[in-house]
mmCIF file of C-alpha atoms in Angstrom:
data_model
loop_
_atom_site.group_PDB
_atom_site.id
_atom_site.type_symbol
_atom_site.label_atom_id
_atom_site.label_comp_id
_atom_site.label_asym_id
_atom_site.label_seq_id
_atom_site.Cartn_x
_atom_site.Cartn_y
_atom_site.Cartn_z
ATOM 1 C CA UNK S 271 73.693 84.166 92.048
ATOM 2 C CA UNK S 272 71.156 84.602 89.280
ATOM 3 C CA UNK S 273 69.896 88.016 88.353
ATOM 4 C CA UNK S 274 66.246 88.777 89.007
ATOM 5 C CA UNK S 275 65.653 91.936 87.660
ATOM 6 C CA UNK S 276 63.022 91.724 84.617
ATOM 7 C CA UNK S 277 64.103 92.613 81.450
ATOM 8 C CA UNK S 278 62.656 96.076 79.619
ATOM 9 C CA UNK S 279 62.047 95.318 76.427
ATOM 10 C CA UNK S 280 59.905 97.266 73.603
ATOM 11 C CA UNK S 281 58.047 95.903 71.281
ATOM 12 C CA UNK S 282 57.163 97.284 67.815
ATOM 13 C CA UNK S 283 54.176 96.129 66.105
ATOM 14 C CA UNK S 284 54.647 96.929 62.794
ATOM 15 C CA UNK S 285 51.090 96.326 61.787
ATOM 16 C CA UNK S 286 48.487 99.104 60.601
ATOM 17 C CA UNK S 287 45.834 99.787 62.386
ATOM 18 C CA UNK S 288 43.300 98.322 59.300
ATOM 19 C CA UNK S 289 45.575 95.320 59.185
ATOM 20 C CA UNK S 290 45.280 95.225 62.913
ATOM 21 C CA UNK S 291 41.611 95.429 62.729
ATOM 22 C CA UNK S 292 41.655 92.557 59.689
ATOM 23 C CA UNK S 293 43.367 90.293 62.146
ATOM 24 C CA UNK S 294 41.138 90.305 65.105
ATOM 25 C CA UNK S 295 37.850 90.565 62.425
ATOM 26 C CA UNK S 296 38.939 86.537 61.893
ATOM 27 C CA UNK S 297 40.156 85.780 65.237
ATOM 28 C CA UNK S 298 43.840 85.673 65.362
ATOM 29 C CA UNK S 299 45.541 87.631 68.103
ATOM 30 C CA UNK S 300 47.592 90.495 67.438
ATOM 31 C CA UNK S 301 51.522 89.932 66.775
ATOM 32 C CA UNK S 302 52.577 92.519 69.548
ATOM 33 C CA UNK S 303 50.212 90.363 72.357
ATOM 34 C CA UNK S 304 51.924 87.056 71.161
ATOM 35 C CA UNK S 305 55.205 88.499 71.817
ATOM 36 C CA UNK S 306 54.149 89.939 74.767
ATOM 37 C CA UNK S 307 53.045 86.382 76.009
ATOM 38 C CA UNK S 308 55.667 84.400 74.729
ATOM 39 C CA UNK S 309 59.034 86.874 76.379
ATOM 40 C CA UNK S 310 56.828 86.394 79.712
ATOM 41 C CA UNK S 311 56.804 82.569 79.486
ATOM 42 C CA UNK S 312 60.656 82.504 78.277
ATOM 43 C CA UNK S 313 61.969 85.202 80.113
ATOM 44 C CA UNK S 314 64.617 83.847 82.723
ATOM 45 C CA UNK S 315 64.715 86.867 84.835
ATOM 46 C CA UNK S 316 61.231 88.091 83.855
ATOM 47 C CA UNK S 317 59.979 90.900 81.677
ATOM 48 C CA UNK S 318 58.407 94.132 81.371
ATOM 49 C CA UNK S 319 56.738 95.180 77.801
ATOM 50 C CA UNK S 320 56.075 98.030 76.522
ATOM 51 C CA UNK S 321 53.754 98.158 72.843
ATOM 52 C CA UNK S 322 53.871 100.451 70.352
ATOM 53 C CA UNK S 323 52.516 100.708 66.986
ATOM 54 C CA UNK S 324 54.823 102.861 65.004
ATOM 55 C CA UNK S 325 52.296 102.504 61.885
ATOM 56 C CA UNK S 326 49.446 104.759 63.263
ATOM 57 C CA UNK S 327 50.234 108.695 63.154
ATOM 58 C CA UNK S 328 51.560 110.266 65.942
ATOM 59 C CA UNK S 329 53.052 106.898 68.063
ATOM 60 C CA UNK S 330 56.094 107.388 69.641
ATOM 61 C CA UNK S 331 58.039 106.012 72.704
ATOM 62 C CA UNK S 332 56.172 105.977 76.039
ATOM 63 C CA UNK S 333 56.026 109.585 77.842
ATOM 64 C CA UNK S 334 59.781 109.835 79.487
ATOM 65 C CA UNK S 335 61.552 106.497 78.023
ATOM 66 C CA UNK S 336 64.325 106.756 75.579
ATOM 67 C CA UNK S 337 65.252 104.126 73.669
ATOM 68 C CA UNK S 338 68.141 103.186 75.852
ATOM 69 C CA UNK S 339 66.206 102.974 79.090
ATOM 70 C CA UNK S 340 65.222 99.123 77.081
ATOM 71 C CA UNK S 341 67.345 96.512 77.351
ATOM 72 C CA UNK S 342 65.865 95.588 73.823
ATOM 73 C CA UNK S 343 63.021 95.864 70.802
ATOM 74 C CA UNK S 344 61.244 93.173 69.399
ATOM 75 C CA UNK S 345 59.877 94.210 65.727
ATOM 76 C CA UNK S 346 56.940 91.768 65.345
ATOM 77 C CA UNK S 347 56.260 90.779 61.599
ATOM 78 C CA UNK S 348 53.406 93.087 59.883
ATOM 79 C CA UNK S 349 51.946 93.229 56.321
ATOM 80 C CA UNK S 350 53.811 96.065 55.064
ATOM 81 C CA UNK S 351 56.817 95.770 53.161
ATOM 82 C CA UNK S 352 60.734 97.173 53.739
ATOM 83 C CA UNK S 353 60.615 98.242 50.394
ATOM 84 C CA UNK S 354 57.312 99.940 49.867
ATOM 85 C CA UNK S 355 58.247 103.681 50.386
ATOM 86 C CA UNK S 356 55.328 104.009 52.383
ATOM 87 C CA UNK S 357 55.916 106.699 55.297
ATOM 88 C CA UNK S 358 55.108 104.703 58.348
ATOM 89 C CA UNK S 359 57.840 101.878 56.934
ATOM 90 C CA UNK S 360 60.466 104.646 56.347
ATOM 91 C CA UNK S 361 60.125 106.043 60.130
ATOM 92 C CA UNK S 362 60.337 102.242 61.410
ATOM 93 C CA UNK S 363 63.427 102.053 59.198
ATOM 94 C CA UNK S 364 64.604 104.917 60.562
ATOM 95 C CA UNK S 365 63.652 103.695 64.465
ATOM 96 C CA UNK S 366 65.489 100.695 63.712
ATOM 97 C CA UNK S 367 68.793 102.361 62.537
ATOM 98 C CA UNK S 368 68.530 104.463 65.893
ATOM 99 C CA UNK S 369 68.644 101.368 67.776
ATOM 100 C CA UNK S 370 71.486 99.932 66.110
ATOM 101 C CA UNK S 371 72.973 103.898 66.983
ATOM 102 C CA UNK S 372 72.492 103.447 69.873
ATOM 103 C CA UNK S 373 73.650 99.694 70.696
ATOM 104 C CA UNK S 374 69.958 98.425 71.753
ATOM 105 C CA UNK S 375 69.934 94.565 71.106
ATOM 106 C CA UNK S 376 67.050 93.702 68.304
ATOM 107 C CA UNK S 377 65.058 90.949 66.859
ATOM 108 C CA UNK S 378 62.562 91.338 64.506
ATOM 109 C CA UNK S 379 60.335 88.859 62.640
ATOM 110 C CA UNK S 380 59.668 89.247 58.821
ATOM 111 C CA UNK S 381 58.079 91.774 57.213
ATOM 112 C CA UNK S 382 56.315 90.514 53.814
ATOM 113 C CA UNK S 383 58.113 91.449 51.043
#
C-alpha cells in the first residue's frame, strides 16, 4: 500500500532581500519558488512547503511549527557566502546545525563561496 500523506518540508531561501529583488529586476524566478515547483512535480506522496527567508531581520519558523513538525529543509543556493561572517549567514549556520540536532533530513544547494 503506498503512503499518501504529503510530505512537510521547509524551505530556506538563503537569498537577501536586495539579491531577491536583483533576481526578479532581470526576470529569473526566485530559488525558494523553483523548489517549491520542482518537490510538487517530484514528490511521490505529495508535498506541503513552507518559505522562509532567514536573511531578512526578524524571519523565523511559521507561528506554532518547530522544526521537527517537517519531515525536511531544503536550503536553496543564495549569493552570500558560508564564510563571510555576515550575521544573517551565521544564524542560517546556526539553523542548520539545529536541524542536524535534531535529526531533520537536509539538502541544500550551494552557496557561492
Amino acid at each position: 500500500m503506498v503512503d499518501t500523506t504529503a510530505l512537510r518540508i521547509l524551505i530556506i531561501d538563503g537569498y537577501t532581500k536586495v539579491a531577491r529583488e536583483q533576481l526578479q529586476s532581470g526576470g529569473a524566478s526566485l530559488a525558494a519558488d523553483l523548489y517549491v515547483k520542482m518537490l510538487q512535480r517530484c514528490a511521490p506522496t505529495g508535498v506541503e512547503c513552507d518559505v522562509i527567508f532567514p536573511a531578512d531581520s526578524g524571519v523565523s519558523l511559521p507561528v506554532g511549527e518547530t522544526i521537527q513538525d517537517y519531515d525536511g529543509v531544503a536550503w536553496t543556493g543564495c549569493s552570500s557566502c558560508v564564510f563571510s561572517g555576515e550575521p544573517d549567514v551565521a544564524e542560517q549556520i546556526e539553523f542548520a546545525r539545529e536541524c542536524y540536532r535534531r535529526g531533520v533530513p537536509a539538502f541544500g544547494s550551494c552557496w557561492a563561496a
